[in-house]
Phi, psi and omega in degrees: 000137205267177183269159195273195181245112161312320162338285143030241170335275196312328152337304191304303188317305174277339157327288190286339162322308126024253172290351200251327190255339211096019191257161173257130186248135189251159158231131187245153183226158163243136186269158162206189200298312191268028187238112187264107162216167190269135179324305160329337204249342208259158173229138195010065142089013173220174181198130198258126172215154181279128157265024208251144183270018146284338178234044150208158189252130169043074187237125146233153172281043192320175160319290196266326180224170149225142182200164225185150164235158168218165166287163174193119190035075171038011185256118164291158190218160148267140169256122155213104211223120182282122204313328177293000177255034191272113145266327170216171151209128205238191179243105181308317193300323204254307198088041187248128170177232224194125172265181191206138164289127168282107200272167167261158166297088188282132151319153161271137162333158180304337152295322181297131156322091177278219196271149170312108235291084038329344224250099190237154136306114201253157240243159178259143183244210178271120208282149167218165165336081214313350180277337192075027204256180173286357176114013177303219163243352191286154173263139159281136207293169172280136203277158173249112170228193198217149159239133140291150171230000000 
């Protein structure tokens, strides 16, 4: 068995870094086929989302995934994004937080747990605020980040 990934793990870490100073934690993911977000929302192949624990329901950080529901234009949705498709998580107030290199998405074998039968594709609706936030006027600040490999 190969060694895990810290990805993960530092994720858990600025999340709670985060949640800890009062900052709102963003994740920026790149989408492709094995990533359940709502569509409307994504802008050239990314979709910036509130990871915060005010604007998410059952939200885990996993190893292999992360997921959640949140609103989005007052509809709830499930969120499901494979942690390797994370490129940052940053502190919307400051932009201080961490980029990541986007490995692609290995499936698990057919035995292996795949995605989840909730974890569906939503329809593009009426557009909003891609973050999940309520539509306010603050802009998030631009992250200042470090990149890992």
């Amino acid at each position: 068995m190969g060694e895990t990934s810290t990805k993960p793990y530092l994720l858990r870490a600025l999340h709670e870094w985060c949640t800890d100073n009062g900052y709102t934690p963003y994740i920026t993911v790149q989408v492709d086929e094995h990533t359940r977000v709502p569509m409307a929302h994504v802008r050239d192949g990314q979709i910036t989302l509130n990871v915060g624990t005010l604007a998410t329901n059952k939200l885990v950080l996993g190893n292999e995934f992360i997921e959640f529901q949140a609103r989005f234009s007052g509809v709830a949705e499930n969120v499901w994004v494979p942690v390797a498709a994370v490129s940052a998580i940053y502190a919307r107030e400051t932009g201080a937080g961490m980029g990541f290199e986007v490995q692609p998405y290995e499936a698990p074998s057919a035995d292996d747990a795949a995605v989840p039968a909730d974890a569906t594709d939503v329809e593009p609706g009426e557009p909003a605020p891609a973050d999940g936030s309520d539509g306010d006027d603050d802009e998030p600040k631009r992250p200042r980040l470090t990149i890992v490999k």
